[in-house]
Amino acid sequence: MGFKTCDIAIVDKANTGRPGAESQCVVHSIYTTQMRPGSRSPGRAGTLELAFETKLLRAICESEAHAKHDLGAQVAEVLKHRLADLRAASSPKDLVAGNPRELGGSGSQRQMVVDVCDGHRIVLCANHHKNPMTTGGDLDWSRLSRVKILRIDKDDA
């Protein structure tokens, strides 16, 4: 008694402590846990922690209805799976689905793109206070545990 169900990877602070907040957590979450009211999300050891560039982007990723409205049913369905893959991965280097690849940029400013479908893609970047780097000065994607989703766009190229 006194516990609530909340997504480990994404905790909506506006919902904290409100009765019925469970229905407003991530609809397509693959992992939920019981937490005491007022406690902070402990995170899951060895999995990626997601953050979002904007509240609108977060809403699209947290709500299947928002995603369907903004992106269409087919893209929303595949997006749900890509987000689940991200949350389950230990690092971005563990991703297989969606043809993950690096975009331009230098050092810790590099970005990665993951295909969704119909030309849509997720663009993300490292989100550590001090991003892990290789000895050559590049971003070490294999040691990242925190990423920020910058946008979901359509690659028209």
Short mmCIF file of N, CA and C in Angstrom, two decimals:
data_model
loop_
_atom_site.label_atom_id
_atom_site.label_comp_id
_atom_site.label_asym_id
_atom_site.label_seq_id
_atom_site.Cartn_x
_atom_site.Cartn_y
_atom_site.Cartn_z
N MET A 1 0.83 -1.17 0.00
CA MET A 1 0.00 0.00 0.00
C MET A 1 0.87 1.24 0.00
N GLY A 2 0.46 2.28 -0.73
CA GLY A 2 1.28 3.47 -0.81
C GLY A 2 2.31 3.42 -1.92
N PHE A 3 2.30 2.36 -2.72
CA PHE A 3 3.23 2.26 -3.82
C PHE A 3 2.55 2.68 -5.10
N LYS A 4 3.33 3.11 -6.08
CA LYS A 4 2.80 3.43 -7.40
C LYS A 4 3.66 2.74 -8.43
N THR A 5 3.11 2.51 -9.60
CA THR A 5 3.86 1.93 -10.69
C THR A 5 4.37 3.06 -11.56
N CYS A 6 5.64 3.03 -11.89
CA CYS A 6 6.20 4.10 -12.71
C CYS A 6 7.31 3.53 -13.57
N ASP A 7 7.51 4.11 -14.74
CA ASP A 7 8.54 3.67 -15.65
C ASP A 7 9.90 4.03 -15.08
N ILE A 8 10.82 3.10 -15.10
CA ILE A 8 12.15 3.33 -14.56
C ILE A 8 12.95 4.28 -15.44
N ALA A 9 12.89 4.12 -16.74
CA ALA A 9 13.71 4.92 -17.63
C ALA A 9 13.23 6.36 -17.72
N ILE A 10 11.92 6.57 -17.61
CA ILE A 10 11.37 7.90 -17.74
C ILE A 10 10.37 8.13 -16.63
N VAL A 11 10.65 9.04 -15.74
CA VAL A 11 9.72 9.35 -14.66
C VAL A 11 9.19 10.76 -14.89
N ASP A 12 7.90 10.87 -15.08
CA ASP A 12 7.27 12.17 -15.30
C ASP A 12 7.02 12.81 -13.94
N LYS A 13 7.82 13.80 -13.57
CA LYS A 13 7.74 14.40 -12.25
C LYS A 13 6.39 15.05 -11.99
N ALA A 14 5.68 15.46 -13.04
CA ALA A 14 4.37 16.07 -12.86
C ALA A 14 3.37 15.04 -12.35
N ASN A 15 3.64 13.76 -12.57
CA ASN A 15 2.72 12.71 -12.13
C ASN A 15 3.06 12.18 -10.74
N THR A 16 4.21 12.52 -10.21
CA THR A 16 4.67 11.96 -8.95
C THR A 16 3.68 12.19 -7.83
N GLY A 17 3.26 11.10 -7.20
CA GLY A 17 2.42 11.18 -6.03
C GLY A 17 0.94 11.37 -6.29
N ARG A 18 0.53 11.52 -7.51
CA ARG A 18 -0.89 11.70 -7.81
C ARG A 18 -1.56 10.36 -8.00
N PRO A 19 -2.72 10.15 -7.39
CA PRO A 19 -3.45 8.90 -7.63
C PRO A 19 -3.82 8.78 -9.11
N GLY A 20 -3.68 7.59 -9.64
CA GLY A 20 -4.03 7.35 -11.04
C GLY A 20 -2.95 7.76 -12.02
N ALA A 21 -1.78 8.17 -11.52
CA ALA A 21 -0.71 8.61 -12.42
C ALA A 21 -0.19 7.49 -13.29
N GLU A 22 -0.42 6.24 -12.88
CA GLU A 22 0.08 5.11 -13.65
C GLU A 22 -0.38 5.17 -15.10
N SER A 23 -1.60 5.59 -15.32
CA SER A 23 -2.13 5.62 -16.68
C SER A 23 -1.46 6.68 -17.53
N GLN A 24 -0.74 7.61 -16.92
CA GLN A 24 -0.09 8.67 -17.66
C GLN A 24 1.39 8.39 -17.88
N CYS A 25 1.89 7.30 -17.31
CA CYS A 25 3.28 6.93 -17.56
C CYS A 25 3.40 6.39 -18.98
N VAL A 26 4.59 6.04 -19.38
CA VAL A 26 4.85 5.59 -20.73
C VAL A 26 3.95 4.42 -21.09
N VAL A 27 3.17 4.59 -22.12
CA VAL A 27 2.23 3.57 -22.55
C VAL A 27 2.97 2.34 -23.05
N HIS A 28 4.08 2.54 -23.75
CA HIS A 28 4.78 1.42 -24.36
C HIS A 28 6.02 1.01 -23.58
N SER A 29 6.02 1.24 -22.29
CA SER A 29 7.13 0.87 -21.45
C SER A 29 7.30 -0.65 -21.40
N ILE A 30 8.53 -1.10 -21.37
CA ILE A 30 8.76 -2.53 -21.24
C ILE A 30 9.17 -2.89 -19.82
N TYR A 31 9.36 -1.88 -18.97
CA TYR A 31 9.81 -2.17 -17.62
C TYR A 31 9.19 -1.18 -16.65
N THR A 32 8.47 -1.69 -15.70
CA THR A 32 7.92 -0.85 -14.64
C THR A 32 8.30 -1.45 -13.30
N THR A 33 8.24 -0.65 -12.27
CA THR A 33 8.58 -1.11 -10.95
C THR A 33 7.68 -0.45 -9.92
N GLN A 34 7.65 -0.99 -8.73
CA GLN A 34 6.91 -0.38 -7.63
C GLN A 34 7.86 0.55 -6.89
N MET A 35 7.40 1.78 -6.65
CA MET A 35 8.23 2.77 -5.96
C MET A 35 7.43 3.40 -4.83
N ARG A 36 8.10 3.75 -3.77
CA ARG A 36 7.45 4.48 -2.69
C ARG A 36 7.19 5.91 -3.15
N PRO A 37 6.06 6.50 -2.74
CA PRO A 37 5.79 7.89 -3.11
C PRO A 37 6.93 8.79 -2.65
N GLY A 38 7.35 9.68 -3.52
CA GLY A 38 8.42 10.63 -3.19
C GLY A 38 9.81 10.09 -3.44
N SER A 39 9.94 8.78 -3.74
CA SER A 39 11.28 8.25 -3.98
C SER A 39 11.70 8.54 -5.41
N ARG A 40 12.99 8.57 -5.65
CA ARG A 40 13.51 8.82 -6.98
C ARG A 40 13.69 7.51 -7.71
N SER A 41 13.61 7.58 -9.02
CA SER A 41 13.81 6.39 -9.83
C SER A 41 15.22 5.86 -9.63
N PRO A 42 15.37 4.58 -9.25
CA PRO A 42 16.70 4.04 -9.02
C PRO A 42 17.44 3.73 -10.31
N GLY A 43 16.76 3.73 -11.44
CA GLY A 43 17.40 3.35 -12.70
C GLY A 43 17.62 1.85 -12.72
N ARG A 44 17.98 1.35 -13.86
CA ARG A 44 18.28 -0.08 -13.98
C ARG A 44 19.73 -0.19 -14.35
N ALA A 45 20.47 -0.87 -13.54
CA ALA A 45 21.89 -1.04 -13.81
C ALA A 45 22.08 -1.70 -15.17
N GLY A 46 22.97 -1.14 -15.97
CA GLY A 46 23.30 -1.75 -17.24
C GLY A 46 22.36 -1.43 -18.38
N THR A 47 21.44 -0.49 -18.23
CA THR A 47 20.56 -0.13 -19.33
C THR A 47 20.62 1.38 -19.58
N LEU A 48 20.22 1.77 -20.78
CA LEU A 48 20.26 3.18 -21.16
C LEU A 48 19.18 3.98 -20.45
N GLU A 49 19.54 5.16 -20.04
CA GLU A 49 18.60 6.11 -19.48
C GLU A 49 18.30 7.14 -20.56
N LEU A 50 17.01 7.36 -20.83
CA LEU A 50 16.61 8.27 -21.90
C LEU A 50 16.18 9.62 -21.36
N ALA A 51 16.54 10.67 -22.08
CA ALA A 51 16.06 12.02 -21.83
C ALA A 51 15.59 12.56 -23.17
N PHE A 52 14.85 13.68 -23.14
CA PHE A 52 14.28 14.23 -24.36
C PHE A 52 14.60 15.71 -24.48
N GLU A 53 14.82 16.15 -25.71
CA GLU A 53 15.16 17.55 -25.98
C GLU A 53 14.00 18.49 -25.64
N THR A 54 12.77 18.07 -25.93
CA THR A 54 11.61 18.93 -25.70
C THR A 54 10.49 18.16 -25.02
N LYS A 55 9.56 18.91 -24.43
CA LYS A 55 8.39 18.27 -23.81
C LYS A 55 7.50 17.64 -24.87
N LEU A 56 7.38 18.27 -26.04
CA LEU A 56 6.57 17.70 -27.11
C LEU A 56 7.14 16.37 -27.58
N LEU A 57 8.44 16.31 -27.73
CA LEU A 57 9.09 15.06 -28.13
C LEU A 57 8.87 13.98 -27.07
N ARG A 58 8.97 14.37 -25.83
CA ARG A 58 8.73 13.43 -24.73
C ARG A 58 7.29 12.92 -24.79
N ALA A 59 6.34 13.81 -25.04
CA ALA A 59 4.94 13.42 -25.12
C ALA A 59 4.71 12.42 -26.25
N ILE A 60 5.36 12.65 -27.39
CA ILE A 60 5.23 11.73 -28.53
C ILE A 60 5.79 10.36 -28.16
N CYS A 61 6.90 10.34 -27.45
CA CYS A 61 7.53 9.07 -27.09
C CYS A 61 6.84 8.37 -25.93
N GLU A 62 6.14 9.11 -25.09
CA GLU A 62 5.47 8.51 -23.94
C GLU A 62 4.02 8.11 -24.23
N SER A 63 3.42 8.73 -25.22
CA SER A 63 2.00 8.49 -25.47
C SER A 63 1.80 7.93 -26.88
N GLU A 64 1.28 6.73 -26.93
CA GLU A 64 1.02 6.10 -28.23
C GLU A 64 0.03 6.94 -29.03
N ALA A 65 -0.95 7.54 -28.35
CA ALA A 65 -1.94 8.39 -29.03
C ALA A 65 -1.28 9.61 -29.66
N HIS A 66 -0.36 10.26 -28.93
CA HIS A 66 0.38 11.40 -29.49
C HIS A 66 1.21 10.96 -30.70
N ALA A 67 1.89 9.83 -30.55
CA ALA A 67 2.74 9.34 -31.64
C ALA A 67 1.90 9.03 -32.88
N LYS A 68 0.75 8.38 -32.69
CA LYS A 68 -0.11 8.06 -33.84
C LYS A 68 -0.62 9.33 -34.51
N HIS A 69 -0.99 10.32 -33.70
CA HIS A 69 -1.51 11.58 -34.24
C HIS A 69 -0.43 12.32 -35.04
N ASP A 70 0.78 12.39 -34.49
CA ASP A 70 1.84 13.18 -35.12
C ASP A 70 2.60 12.43 -36.21
N LEU A 71 2.71 11.11 -36.08
CA LEU A 71 3.57 10.34 -36.98
C LEU A 71 2.82 9.31 -37.83
N GLY A 72 1.60 8.98 -37.46
CA GLY A 72 0.86 7.93 -38.15
C GLY A 72 0.99 6.62 -37.41
N ALA A 73 0.03 5.74 -37.62
CA ALA A 73 -0.05 4.48 -36.87
C ALA A 73 1.16 3.57 -37.10
N GLN A 74 1.59 3.43 -38.35
CA GLN A 74 2.69 2.52 -38.65
C GLN A 74 4.00 3.00 -38.02
N VAL A 75 4.30 4.28 -38.17
CA VAL A 75 5.53 4.84 -37.59
C VAL A 75 5.47 4.76 -36.07
N ALA A 76 4.31 5.06 -35.48
CA ALA A 76 4.15 5.00 -34.02
C ALA A 76 4.41 3.60 -33.49
N GLU A 77 3.94 2.59 -34.21
CA GLU A 77 4.14 1.21 -33.77
C GLU A 77 5.62 0.83 -33.80
N VAL A 78 6.32 1.19 -34.86
CA VAL A 78 7.75 0.86 -34.94
C VAL A 78 8.54 1.71 -33.94
N LEU A 79 8.14 2.97 -33.74
CA LEU A 79 8.80 3.83 -32.75
C LEU A 79 8.73 3.20 -31.37
N LYS A 80 7.59 2.63 -31.03
CA LYS A 80 7.41 1.96 -29.74
C LYS A 80 8.48 0.87 -29.57
N HIS A 81 8.73 0.11 -30.63
CA HIS A 81 9.73 -0.96 -30.56
C HIS A 81 11.15 -0.41 -30.48
N ARG A 82 11.44 0.65 -31.22
CA ARG A 82 12.78 1.24 -31.17
C ARG A 82 13.07 1.81 -29.78
N LEU A 83 12.07 2.45 -29.17
CA LEU A 83 12.26 2.99 -27.82
C LEU A 83 12.47 1.86 -26.82
N ALA A 84 11.75 0.76 -26.98
CA ALA A 84 11.95 -0.40 -26.11
C ALA A 84 13.36 -0.97 -26.29
N ASP A 85 13.83 -1.00 -27.54
CA ASP A 85 15.20 -1.46 -27.80
C ASP A 85 16.22 -0.56 -27.11
N LEU A 86 16.00 0.75 -27.18
CA LEU A 86 16.91 1.69 -26.53
C LEU A 86 16.94 1.47 -25.03
N ARG A 87 15.76 1.32 -24.43
CA ARG A 87 15.70 1.13 -22.97
C ARG A 87 16.32 -0.18 -22.52
N ALA A 88 16.29 -1.18 -23.38
CA ALA A 88 16.83 -2.49 -23.02
C ALA A 88 18.33 -2.60 -23.26
N ALA A 89 18.87 -1.70 -24.07
CA ALA A 89 20.30 -1.77 -24.42
C ALA A 89 21.18 -1.31 -23.27
N SER A 90 22.37 -1.86 -23.20
CA SER A 90 23.36 -1.41 -22.22
C SER A 90 24.05 -0.15 -22.69
N SER A 91 24.19 -0.01 -24.00
CA SER A 91 24.79 1.18 -24.60
C SER A 91 24.25 1.30 -26.03
N PRO A 92 24.40 2.45 -26.65
CA PRO A 92 23.95 2.58 -28.04
C PRO A 92 24.62 1.59 -28.98
N LYS A 93 25.80 1.14 -28.65
CA LYS A 93 26.51 0.16 -29.48
C LYS A 93 25.83 -1.20 -29.48
N ASP A 94 24.96 -1.46 -28.50
CA ASP A 94 24.24 -2.74 -28.42
C ASP A 94 23.06 -2.79 -29.38
N LEU A 95 22.67 -1.66 -29.93
CA LEU A 95 21.50 -1.62 -30.81
C LEU A 95 21.79 -2.35 -32.12
N VAL A 96 20.81 -3.11 -32.58
CA VAL A 96 20.93 -3.82 -33.84
C VAL A 96 19.85 -3.34 -34.80
N ALA A 97 18.60 -3.34 -34.33
CA ALA A 97 17.47 -2.94 -35.17
C ALA A 97 17.54 -1.45 -35.48
N GLY A 98 17.09 -1.09 -36.65
CA GLY A 98 17.03 0.32 -37.04
C GLY A 98 18.29 0.86 -37.66
N ASN A 99 19.24 -0.02 -38.01
CA ASN A 99 20.47 0.42 -38.68
C ASN A 99 21.13 1.59 -37.95
N PRO A 100 21.47 1.45 -36.66
CA PRO A 100 22.08 2.55 -35.92
C PRO A 100 23.43 2.95 -36.52
N ARG A 101 23.64 4.27 -36.63
CA ARG A 101 24.89 4.77 -37.21
C ARG A 101 25.15 6.17 -36.70
N GLU A 102 26.42 6.55 -36.73
CA GLU A 102 26.82 7.89 -36.29
C GLU A 102 26.58 8.90 -37.39
N LEU A 103 26.24 10.10 -36.95
CA LEU A 103 26.15 11.25 -37.86
C LEU A 103 27.40 12.09 -37.67
N GLY A 104 27.50 13.15 -38.43
CA GLY A 104 28.65 14.04 -38.33
C GLY A 104 28.77 14.69 -36.97
N GLY A 105 29.79 15.47 -36.81
CA GLY A 105 30.08 16.13 -35.55
C GLY A 105 31.46 15.70 -35.10
N SER A 106 31.95 16.35 -34.07
CA SER A 106 33.27 15.98 -33.60
C SER A 106 33.24 15.76 -32.10
N GLY A 107 34.16 14.94 -31.63
CA GLY A 107 34.30 14.68 -30.20
C GLY A 107 33.01 14.25 -29.54
N SER A 108 32.68 14.90 -28.43
CA SER A 108 31.50 14.52 -27.66
C SER A 108 30.21 15.06 -28.27
N GLN A 109 30.29 15.83 -29.36
CA GLN A 109 29.12 16.40 -30.00
C GLN A 109 28.53 15.48 -31.07
N ARG A 110 29.09 14.30 -31.24
CA ARG A 110 28.60 13.37 -32.26
C ARG A 110 27.18 12.93 -31.95
N GLN A 111 26.45 12.61 -32.99
CA GLN A 111 25.08 12.14 -32.86
C GLN A 111 24.95 10.77 -33.51
N MET A 112 23.91 10.06 -33.09
CA MET A 112 23.61 8.76 -33.67
C MET A 112 22.18 8.81 -34.20
N VAL A 113 21.94 8.09 -35.26
CA VAL A 113 20.60 8.01 -35.84
C VAL A 113 20.17 6.54 -35.87
N VAL A 114 18.88 6.31 -35.58
CA VAL A 114 18.29 4.97 -35.62
C VAL A 114 17.04 5.08 -36.48
N ASP A 115 16.98 4.27 -37.54
CA ASP A 115 15.83 4.30 -38.43
C ASP A 115 14.59 3.76 -37.73
N VAL A 116 13.44 4.38 -38.02
CA VAL A 116 12.16 3.89 -37.51
C VAL A 116 11.48 3.16 -38.67
N CYS A 117 10.82 3.88 -39.58
CA CYS A 117 10.27 3.34 -40.81
C CYS A 117 9.75 4.49 -41.64
N ASP A 118 9.44 4.21 -42.91
CA ASP A 118 8.92 5.23 -43.82
C ASP A 118 9.79 6.48 -43.85
N GLY A 119 11.10 6.32 -43.73
CA GLY A 119 12.02 7.45 -43.77
C GLY A 119 12.16 8.20 -42.46
N HIS A 120 11.41 7.82 -41.42
CA HIS A 120 11.53 8.47 -40.11
C HIS A 120 12.72 7.88 -39.36
N ARG A 121 13.32 8.70 -38.52
CA ARG A 121 14.47 8.26 -37.76
C ARG A 121 14.54 8.99 -36.43
N ILE A 122 15.17 8.36 -35.46
CA ILE A 122 15.42 8.94 -34.15
C ILE A 122 16.85 9.46 -34.16
N VAL A 123 17.04 10.71 -33.78
CA VAL A 123 18.38 11.28 -33.68
C VAL A 123 18.66 11.49 -32.19
N LEU A 124 19.79 10.95 -31.73
CA LEU A 124 20.14 11.05 -30.31
C LEU A 124 21.59 11.44 -30.13
N CYS A 125 21.90 11.86 -28.91
CA CYS A 125 23.28 12.22 -28.57
C CYS A 125 23.58 11.73 -27.16
N ALA A 126 24.84 11.79 -26.78
CA ALA A 126 25.25 11.42 -25.43
C ALA A 126 24.68 12.45 -24.45
N ASN A 127 24.40 12.00 -23.23
CA ASN A 127 23.79 12.90 -22.26
C ASN A 127 24.44 12.75 -20.87
N HIS A 128 25.74 12.56 -20.84
CA HIS A 128 26.47 12.50 -19.58
C HIS A 128 26.99 13.89 -19.24
N HIS A 129 27.23 14.14 -17.97
CA HIS A 129 27.84 15.41 -17.56
C HIS A 129 29.22 15.53 -18.23
N LYS A 130 29.96 14.44 -18.20
CA LYS A 130 31.24 14.36 -18.90
C LYS A 130 31.18 13.09 -19.73
N ASN A 131 31.01 13.24 -21.05
CA ASN A 131 30.85 12.09 -21.93
C ASN A 131 32.12 11.26 -22.01
N PRO A 132 32.00 9.92 -21.98
CA PRO A 132 33.18 9.07 -22.10
C PRO A 132 33.79 9.18 -23.50
N MET A 133 35.08 9.31 -23.55
CA MET A 133 35.80 9.49 -24.81
C MET A 133 36.82 8.38 -25.00
N THR A 134 37.14 8.09 -26.25
CA THR A 134 38.19 7.13 -26.57
C THR A 134 39.54 7.84 -26.44
N THR A 135 40.60 7.08 -26.49
CA THR A 135 41.93 7.69 -26.42
C THR A 135 42.18 8.57 -27.64
N GLY A 136 41.49 8.31 -28.74
CA GLY A 136 41.63 9.12 -29.95
C GLY A 136 40.81 10.40 -29.93
N GLY A 137 40.04 10.62 -28.86
CA GLY A 137 39.27 11.85 -28.74
C GLY A 137 37.86 11.79 -29.31
N ASP A 138 37.41 10.59 -29.66
CA ASP A 138 36.04 10.43 -30.16
C ASP A 138 35.12 10.00 -29.02
N LEU A 139 33.84 10.20 -29.22
CA LEU A 139 32.85 9.76 -28.26
C LEU A 139 32.86 8.24 -28.19
N ASP A 140 32.91 7.68 -27.00
CA ASP A 140 32.92 6.22 -26.82
C ASP A 140 31.49 5.74 -26.60
N TRP A 141 30.81 5.41 -27.69
CA TRP A 141 29.41 4.99 -27.64
C TRP A 141 29.21 3.74 -26.80
N SER A 142 30.21 2.88 -26.70
CA SER A 142 30.08 1.63 -25.96
C SER A 142 30.04 1.86 -24.45
N ARG A 143 30.47 3.01 -23.97
CA ARG A 143 30.46 3.30 -22.53
C ARG A 143 29.36 4.26 -22.11
N LEU A 144 28.50 4.65 -23.04
CA LEU A 144 27.40 5.56 -22.71
C LEU A 144 26.29 4.81 -22.00
N SER A 145 25.74 5.42 -20.97
CA SER A 145 24.56 4.86 -20.30
C SER A 145 23.41 5.86 -20.28
N ARG A 146 23.66 7.06 -20.78
CA ARG A 146 22.63 8.11 -20.82
C ARG A 146 22.63 8.75 -22.21
N VAL A 147 21.46 8.80 -22.83
CA VAL A 147 21.34 9.45 -24.13
C VAL A 147 20.15 10.40 -24.12
N LYS A 148 20.21 11.39 -24.98
CA LYS A 148 19.10 12.33 -25.14
C LYS A 148 18.58 12.19 -26.56
N ILE A 149 17.27 11.99 -26.67
CA ILE A 149 16.64 11.95 -27.98
C ILE A 149 16.41 13.40 -28.39
N LEU A 150 17.05 13.81 -29.48
CA LEU A 150 16.99 15.19 -29.94
C LEU A 150 15.78 15.47 -30.82
N ARG A 151 15.43 14.49 -31.65
CA ARG A 151 14.31 14.69 -32.56
C ARG A 151 13.96 13.37 -33.23
N ILE A 152 12.75 13.34 -33.76
CA ILE A 152 12.32 12.29 -34.67
C ILE A 152 11.99 13.03 -35.95
N ASP A 153 12.78 12.76 -36.97
CA ASP A 153 12.56 13.49 -38.21
C ASP A 153 12.41 12.52 -39.38
N LYS A 154 12.11 13.09 -40.51
CA LYS A 154 11.97 12.29 -41.72
C LYS A 154 13.14 12.58 -42.63
N ASP A 155 13.89 11.54 -42.96
CA ASP A 155 15.05 11.67 -43.81
C ASP A 155 14.58 11.70 -45.25
N ASP A 156 14.59 12.88 -45.86
CA ASP A 156 14.12 13.02 -47.25
C ASP A 156 15.24 12.82 -48.27
N ALA A 157 16.41 12.52 -47.79
CA ALA A 157 17.54 12.39 -48.71
C ALA A 157 17.53 11.07 -49.43
#
